[in-house]
Coordinates of C-alpha atoms and ligand atoms in Angstrom, one line a residue:
M673 CA 18.3 16.6 -7.6
T674 CA 19.3 13.6 -5.9
E675 CA 18.1 13.0 -2.1
F676 CA 14.6 11.3 -2.3
E677 CA 13.0 14.2 -0.1
T678 CA 14.6 16.8 -2.6
R679 CA 13.3 14.7 -6.0
A680 CA 9.7 14.8 -3.6
I681 CA 9.7 18.2 -4.2
H682 CA 10.7 19.2 -7.3
T683 CA 9.8 16.3 -9.8
A684 CA 7.6 18.2 -12.5
Q685 CA 6.6 21.2 -10.7
E686 CA 8.4 23.2 -12.7
P687 CA 6.2 27.2 -11.9
D688 CA 4.0 27.3 -14.7
Q689 CA 5.8 28.9 -17.8
L690 CA 3.0 31.6 -18.5
T691 CA 2.4 33.1 -15.4
G692 CA 5.5 31.6 -13.2
S693 CA 2.6 30.5 -10.4
V694 CA 5.4 28.3 -8.4
I695 CA 2.8 26.0 -8.8
P696 CA 1.9 24.4 -11.7
P697 CA -2.1 24.2 -12.5
L698 CA -4.4 21.9 -12.0
Y699 CA -6.3 20.7 -15.0
L700 CA -9.3 20.8 -15.0
T701 CA -10.4 19.1 -19.1
S702 CA -11.4 16.1 -19.9
T703 CA -11.1 18.0 -23.8
H704 CA -8.6 19.2 -24.9
Q705 CA -7.9 22.2 -28.6
Q706 CA -6.8 20.4 -31.5
N707 CA -5.1 22.6 -34.1
S708 CA -5.6 20.7 -37.2
V709 CA -7.2 16.7 -37.8
G710 CA -4.6 14.8 -34.8
D711 CA -2.6 16.9 -34.5
L712 CA -1.9 17.7 -30.8
R713 CA -0.9 20.1 -28.8
G714 CA 2.0 18.5 -26.3
G715 CA 0.3 15.2 -27.4
Y716 CA -2.7 15.8 -25.5
E717 CA -6.1 15.0 -27.2
Y718 CA -8.5 12.8 -23.9
N719 CA -7.8 12.5 -21.1
R720 CA -9.1 8.8 -19.8
A721 CA -5.9 9.2 -22.6
G722 CA -3.5 10.9 -20.8
N723 CA -4.6 15.2 -18.1
P724 CA -1.1 16.7 -17.3
T725 CA -1.5 17.0 -13.8
R726 CA -2.4 13.3 -13.2
D727 CA 1.5 12.7 -15.9
A728 CA 3.2 14.8 -13.5
L729 CA 1.5 13.0 -11.0
Q730 CA 3.0 9.6 -12.5
E731 CA 6.6 11.2 -12.7
A732 CA 7.3 12.5 -9.9
L733 CA 5.5 8.6 -8.5
A734 CA 8.3 6.6 -10.9
N735 CA 10.7 9.1 -9.8
L736 CA 10.9 8.3 -6.2
E737 CA 9.6 4.2 -5.9
G738 CA 13.5 4.4 -8.7
G739 CA 11.5 2.7 -11.6
R740 CA 11.2 4.0 -15.7
F741 CA 7.7 3.6 -15.8
A742 CA 5.0 5.3 -14.2
F743 CA 0.5 5.0 -13.8
S744 CA -1.8 6.7 -11.6
F745 CA -5.7 4.8 -10.8
A746 CA -8.8 5.5 -9.4
S747 CA -7.9 3.0 -6.2
G748 CA -6.0 0.9 -4.8
L749 CA -7.9 -2.5 -6.2
A750 CA -8.1 -0.8 -9.8
A751 CA -4.1 -0.3 -9.8
E752 CA -4.1 -4.3 -8.7
D753 CA -7.0 -5.4 -11.5
T754 CA -4.3 -3.6 -13.6
I755 CA -1.7 -5.2 -12.8
I756 CA -3.7 -9.2 -13.3
R757 CA -6.0 -8.2 -15.9
A758 CA -2.3 -8.1 -18.4
I759 CA -0.3 -11.4 -16.5
L760 CA -3.5 -13.5 -16.6
K761 CA -4.9 -15.6 -19.0
P762 CA -7.5 -17.8 -18.1
G763 CA -6.2 -21.7 -16.1
D764 CA -3.0 -19.2 -14.7
H765 CA -1.6 -19.8 -10.8
V766 CA -0.8 -16.6 -8.8
V767 CA 0.8 -16.8 -5.3
L768 CA 0.0 -15.1 -2.4
A769 CA 1.2 -14.1 0.7
N770 CA 0.1 -15.8 3.7
D771 CA -1.0 -12.4 4.8
L772 CA -2.4 -9.2 2.7
Y773 CA -4.9 -6.8 2.7
G774 CA -8.9 -8.9 2.7
G775 CA -9.4 -6.4 -0.8
T776 CA -6.9 -7.6 -3.1
Y777 CA -7.4 -12.1 -1.4
R778 CA -11.4 -10.8 -2.8
L779 CA -10.4 -8.9 -5.9
F780 CA -8.4 -12.6 -6.9
N781 CA -11.0 -15.5 -5.5
R782 CA -13.9 -13.2 -6.1
I783 CA -13.4 -12.1 -9.0
H784 CA -10.3 -13.7 -10.9
R785 CA -11.4 -17.1 -10.0
E786 CA -14.2 -16.7 -11.5
W787 CA -12.5 -15.9 -14.7
G788 CA -10.1 -18.9 -14.1
I789 CA -7.1 -17.9 -12.6
E790 CA -6.2 -20.7 -9.6
I791 CA -4.8 -19.1 -6.0
D792 CA -2.5 -20.8 -3.1
V793 CA -1.4 -19.2 -0.2
A794 CA 2.3 -19.8 1.0
D795 CA 3.9 -18.6 3.7
L796 CA 7.2 -16.3 1.3
N797 CA 10.3 -16.0 3.5
N798 CA 9.8 -19.8 3.8
E799 CA 12.0 -21.6 0.5
D800 CA 10.9 -24.8 0.4
S801 CA 6.9 -23.6 1.7
L802 CA 7.1 -21.2 -1.4
R803 CA 9.6 -23.5 -3.8
A804 CA 7.0 -26.0 -4.1
T805 CA 3.6 -23.4 -4.3
I806 CA 5.0 -22.2 -6.7
R807 CA 3.8 -24.2 -10.7
P808 CA 6.9 -24.4 -13.0
G809 CA 5.1 -22.8 -16.6
Q810 CA 2.1 -21.9 -14.3
T811 CA 2.4 -19.8 -12.1
K812 CA 2.7 -16.1 -13.5
L813 CA 2.3 -14.1 -10.8
V814 CA 3.7 -13.7 -7.1
W815 CA 1.7 -10.7 -4.8
V816 CA 3.4 -9.8 -1.2
E817 CA 2.1 -7.2 0.7
T818 CA 5.4 -6.2 3.0
P819 CA 5.0 -5.0 6.2
S820 CA 1.4 -7.2 5.7
N821 CA -1.7 -6.0 6.0
P822 CA -2.9 -6.4 8.7
M823 CA 0.1 -8.5 11.2
L824 CA 3.3 -6.2 10.3
T825 CA 4.3 -9.3 8.8
I826 CA 7.8 -9.1 7.0
F827 CA 8.5 -10.3 3.8
D828 CA 11.8 -10.7 2.2
I829 CA 11.8 -9.1 -1.0
N830 CA 15.0 -10.2 -3.1
L831 CA 14.0 -14.3 -1.3
A832 CA 10.7 -14.6 -3.2
S833 CA 11.9 -12.0 -6.3
R834 CA 14.8 -14.2 -6.9
I835 CA 12.8 -17.6 -6.6
A836 CA 9.4 -16.6 -8.1
R837 CA 12.2 -16.0 -11.6
E838 CA 13.4 -19.1 -11.3
L839 CA 10.2 -20.5 -12.0
G840 CA 9.1 -18.2 -14.7
A841 CA 7.3 -15.8 -12.8
V842 CA 6.6 -12.0 -12.1
T843 CA 6.8 -10.1 -8.8
V844 CA 4.3 -7.8 -7.6
V845 CA 5.4 -6.0 -4.3
D846 CA 2.0 -4.4 -2.6
N847 CA 4.3 -0.5 -1.1
T848 CA 1.4 1.2 0.6
F849 CA 2.9 0.4 4.0
A850 CA 5.9 1.0 3.5
T851 CA 5.7 3.5 0.9
P852 CA 9.4 4.7 -1.4
Y853 CA 10.8 6.4 1.5
L854 CA 10.8 3.5 3.2
Q855 CA 11.7 0.7 0.9
R856 CA 12.2 0.3 -3.0
P857 CA 11.1 -3.0 -3.3
L858 CA 12.0 -2.9 -7.8
E859 CA 15.5 -2.3 -5.8
L860 CA 14.9 -5.3 -4.5
G861 CA 14.4 -7.5 -7.4
A862 CA 10.4 -7.5 -7.8
E863 CA 8.9 -6.8 -11.7
I864 CA 6.2 -4.5 -9.6
V865 CA 5.1 -2.1 -7.4
V866 CA 1.5 -1.4 -6.0
H867 CA 0.2 1.4 -3.6
S868 CA -2.7 1.9 -2.6
T869 CA -1.9 6.1 -2.5
T870 CA -5.1 6.7 -1.0
K871 CA -2.9 5.2 2.3
Y872 CA 1.0 7.7 3.3
L873 CA 1.3 8.9 -0.2
G874 CA -2.4 10.6 0.3
G875 CA -1.5 11.1 3.1
H876 CA -4.0 13.0 4.3
S877 CA -7.9 10.3 4.6
D878 CA -8.7 12.5 1.2
I879 CA -8.5 10.8 -1.6
L880 CA -8.8 8.0 -2.9
G881 CA -6.1 6.1 -5.8
G882 CA -3.6 4.0 -6.8
A883 CA -0.5 3.2 -8.3
V884 CA 2.0 1.3 -11.0
I885 CA 5.4 1.8 -11.4
L886 CA 8.0 -0.8 -12.7
N887 CA 10.5 -1.2 -15.2
D888 CA 9.6 -4.1 -18.4
G889 CA 8.6 -1.8 -21.3
D890 CA 6.8 -4.7 -22.9
L891 CA 4.6 -4.7 -19.7
A892 CA 4.6 -0.8 -18.8
E893 CA 2.6 -1.0 -22.7
K894 CA -0.1 -3.4 -21.4
I895 CA -0.5 -1.7 -18.8
G896 CA -0.9 1.8 -19.9
F897 CA -3.0 0.9 -22.8
L898 CA -5.4 -1.0 -19.8
Q899 CA -5.8 2.4 -18.5
F900 CA -6.5 4.3 -21.3
A901 CA -9.0 1.5 -22.8
V902 CA -10.3 0.0 -19.1
G903 CA -10.5 4.0 -17.6
A904 CA -9.8 4.1 -14.2
V905 CA -7.9 6.8 -14.1
S906 CA -7.4 9.0 -11.5
S907 CA -9.5 12.1 -11.8
A908 CA -6.8 15.6 -11.8
F909 CA -8.6 16.7 -8.7
D910 CA -6.7 13.6 -6.7
S911 CA -3.9 13.1 -9.0
W912 CA -3.1 16.8 -8.0
L913 CA -3.9 16.6 -4.4
T914 CA -1.6 13.9 -4.0
H915 CA 1.1 14.9 -5.6
R916 CA 1.4 17.9 -3.6
S917 CA 1.2 15.4 -0.6
L918 CA 4.5 13.2 -1.8
K919 CA 6.0 16.4 -0.6
T920 CA 6.1 16.5 3.1
L921 CA 6.2 11.9 1.9
A922 CA 9.5 11.7 4.6
V923 CA 8.8 14.3 7.1
R924 CA 5.6 13.0 7.7
M925 CA 6.7 8.9 7.7
D926 CA 9.4 10.3 9.6
R927 CA 7.0 11.1 12.7
H928 CA 4.8 8.0 12.0
V929 CA 8.0 6.1 12.7
A930 CA 8.7 7.8 15.6
N931 CA 5.1 7.7 16.8
A932 CA 4.4 4.7 15.9
Q933 CA 7.9 3.0 17.5
A934 CA 6.9 4.4 21.1
V935 CA 3.6 3.4 20.4
A936 CA 4.5 0.0 20.6
E937 CA 7.1 -0.1 23.7
F938 CA 4.3 0.9 25.3
L939 CA 2.2 -1.5 24.2
V940 CA 4.2 -4.0 25.3
Q941 CA 4.7 -2.9 28.8
H942 CA 1.0 -2.8 29.5
P943 CA -0.9 -6.5 32.0
G944 CA -3.1 -5.6 29.2
V945 CA -2.4 -6.2 26.1
A946 CA -1.5 -9.8 25.7
E947 CA 1.0 -8.9 22.3
V948 CA 2.1 -6.2 20.3
Y949 CA 3.5 -6.2 16.3
Y950 CA 5.7 -4.0 15.1
P951 CA 9.0 -4.6 12.6
G952 CA 10.4 -2.2 15.2
L953 CA 10.7 -4.7 18.1
P954 CA 13.3 -6.1 18.3
T955 CA 10.7 -9.4 19.4
H956 CA 9.0 -9.4 16.2
P957 CA 10.7 -12.1 13.9
Q958 CA 12.0 -10.3 11.1
H959 CA 13.2 -7.2 12.8
E960 CA 16.1 -8.4 11.5
L961 CA 15.6 -8.4 7.6
A962 CA 13.7 -5.1 8.7
K963 CA 16.2 -3.4 8.7
R964 CA 18.2 -4.5 6.6
Q965 CA 15.2 -4.6 3.7
M966 CA 13.9 -0.9 5.5
R967 CA 14.9 2.5 5.7
G968 CA 12.3 2.7 8.5
F969 CA 9.9 0.2 10.5
G970 CA 6.3 2.6 9.0
G971 CA 3.9 3.9 10.8
M972 CA 1.5 0.9 12.1
V973 CA 0.8 -1.6 14.5
S974 CA -1.2 -4.4 15.7
L975 CA -1.8 -5.4 19.4
R976 CA -3.2 -9.1 20.6
F977 CA -6.0 -8.8 23.7
A978 CA -6.5 -12.6 25.3
G979 CA -9.4 -13.5 26.3
N980 CA -11.5 -13.0 29.5
A981 CA -14.7 -14.5 30.8
N982 CA -17.6 -13.1 29.0
G983 CA -19.3 -14.0 24.9
E984 CA -17.7 -13.7 22.9
S985 CA -15.0 -15.4 22.2
A986 CA -11.0 -15.0 23.3
G987 CA -10.3 -11.6 23.3
T988 CA -12.6 -10.4 20.8
H989 CA -15.0 -8.0 24.1
E990 CA -11.7 -6.4 24.9
A991 CA -10.3 -5.9 21.1
K992 CA -13.6 -3.9 20.5
R993 CA -13.9 -2.6 23.5
F994 CA -10.7 -0.7 23.8
A995 CA -10.7 0.1 20.1
E996 CA -14.2 1.9 21.0
A997 CA -12.7 3.3 23.9
L998 CA -10.2 5.3 21.9
K999 CA -11.4 9.0 21.3
I1000 CA -7.4 10.8 19.3
F1001 CA -7.8 7.4 17.9
T1002 CA -10.2 7.5 15.5
L1003 CA -12.8 4.0 15.0
A1004 CA -12.5 4.4 11.1
E1005 CA -11.3 1.3 7.9
S1006 CA -8.5 3.4 5.9
L1007 CA -4.8 4.1 7.0
G1008 CA -2.1 6.5 6.4
G1009 CA -3.1 10.1 7.3
V1010 CA -2.2 12.3 9.2
E1011 CA -4.8 11.3 11.8
S1012 CA -4.7 8.3 13.8
L1013 CA -6.4 5.9 12.9
V1014 CA -7.8 1.9 14.9
N1015 CA -9.6 -0.7 13.4
H1016 CA -11.0 -4.2 13.8
P1017 CA -9.8 -5.8 11.1
A1018 CA -12.0 -9.4 11.2
E1019 CA -14.9 -7.4 11.8
M1020 CA -13.7 -4.3 9.8
T1021 CA -11.1 -4.3 6.6
H1022 CA -11.0 -7.8 6.8
A1023 CA -14.2 -9.3 7.0
S1024 CA -14.1 -10.1 3.5
A1025 CA -11.3 -12.2 4.0
A1026 CA -13.5 -14.7 6.3
G1027 CA -13.5 -18.9 6.4
T1028 CA -10.5 -18.4 4.0
P1029 CA -6.8 -18.6 4.3
I1030 CA -6.0 -14.8 5.3
E1031 CA -9.1 -14.4 7.8
V1032 CA -7.7 -13.1 10.5
T1033 CA -9.0 -13.5 14.2
G1034 CA -10.8 -11.0 16.2
D1035 CA -9.2 -10.4 18.8
I1036 CA -6.8 -8.2 17.1
V1037 CA -6.4 -4.7 16.7
R1038 CA -5.3 -2.6 14.3
L1039 CA -2.9 1.0 14.6
S1040 CA -3.2 4.0 11.9
V1041 CA -0.3 5.9 13.8
G1042 CA -1.0 9.4 13.0
I1043 CA 1.6 12.4 13.8
E1044 CA -0.2 13.8 16.4
N1045 CA 1.8 14.8 19.7
I1046 CA 3.1 11.4 21.3
A1047 CA 2.5 12.6 24.6
D1048 CA -1.1 12.6 23.8
L1049 CA -1.6 8.9 21.9
I1050 CA 0.1 7.2 24.9
A1051 CA -2.5 9.1 27.2
D1052 CA -5.7 8.0 25.5
L1053 CA -4.7 4.6 24.4
K1054 CA -4.0 4.3 28.6
Q1055 CA -7.3 5.8 28.4
A1056 CA -8.9 3.3 26.5
L1057 CA -6.2 0.4 28.5
S1058 CA -7.4 1.8 31.7
R1059 CA -11.4 0.5 31.3
Ligands
PLP438 C1 -6.4 0.3 1.5 C2 -5.1 -0.8 0.4 C3 -5.4 -1.4 -0.9 C4 -6.9 -1.1 -1.9 O1 -6.1 0.6 -2.2 P1 -7.4 1.0 -2.0 O2 -7.1 2.5 -2.6 O3 -8.8 0.9 -0.8 O4 -8.4 0.8 -3.7 C5 -4.0 -2.4 -1.0 N1 -3.9 -3.1 -0.1 C6 -3.5 -2.5 1.5 C7 -2.5 -2.6 1.5 C8 -4.7 -1.6 1.5 O5 -3.8 -1.2 3.1

């Protein structure tokens, strides 16, 4: 079992020993019977510490990301919070990429800053700027999200992690937009991968989850201890659904990528659209880097509207009217499901970033391109643009 698609289907999915059930059972239990005091069956005692369904998912996630250890959490932000607590102490400093998920910035800026963590934002593709922002001895973490949310910037994982390591910092890559099918940050030099499994890994807009994958044993021990001692674990049912979804990840991503490319190419030639952000377009500033670093360009496309005369600031009115006029693309936060979604980041997913260095302007619309029929999706975009 060497290839991704095969491992995604079979890792930790052995048929049940007792009954031959092809699909392993979902262990909906909070606790496990002990043979005698402290004599545990299969190492299981209480489900904050371990649950067989969650363990199976963790084994599959580690396998697909090419890491030794994986930990599954109740949300992407719970996974991020655990990494931050495992690595940072009051007085430490982190460098964040200058475009990333608003909730990640909020977690650092509104929660961990109050506990003495200092944060800076940098263009991680600019070696001089990254070197100048890292404070040797004090910077413990460099946080990269690529492709970034919502501007679809591609950051060079190899470059950022090489410089970070040289200056004594650990690199975390948020791999939510790419998934391990399209990009494997650990192989590119990063120390830690984090996911919102709510998105492509879950893939059906019906679970909330997060994951941390890494190779370093000492760090894994700290993260495992925090997972157990704090308890932001994924439920057995969410773990089961996520594991089930991994089996179709490769085929879903192939279709997301094909549909997103077609959507980007349609939008780029439409006179009503000022700019299209998709790493698969040859005009994207990091198109060559994306080709090197990823196996496909992902399913997310953002676009910008130019303004014309009206009350709201240039392009904001057009952006919101477009988002509201779409019919197959559902106006909703989140992304990565089989169904297409549209989001107005400035007032939805990135509202908390207003007034910060990662603020998103009101003229931007973000599309999560689903796996519906592409002609239907293009027709929907066309009718909304013609309004
Ligand atoms: C949604 C998202 C998160 C946060 O994950 P939750 O599961 O919502 O807590 C983190 N990073 C990225 C890139 C996301 O899109």
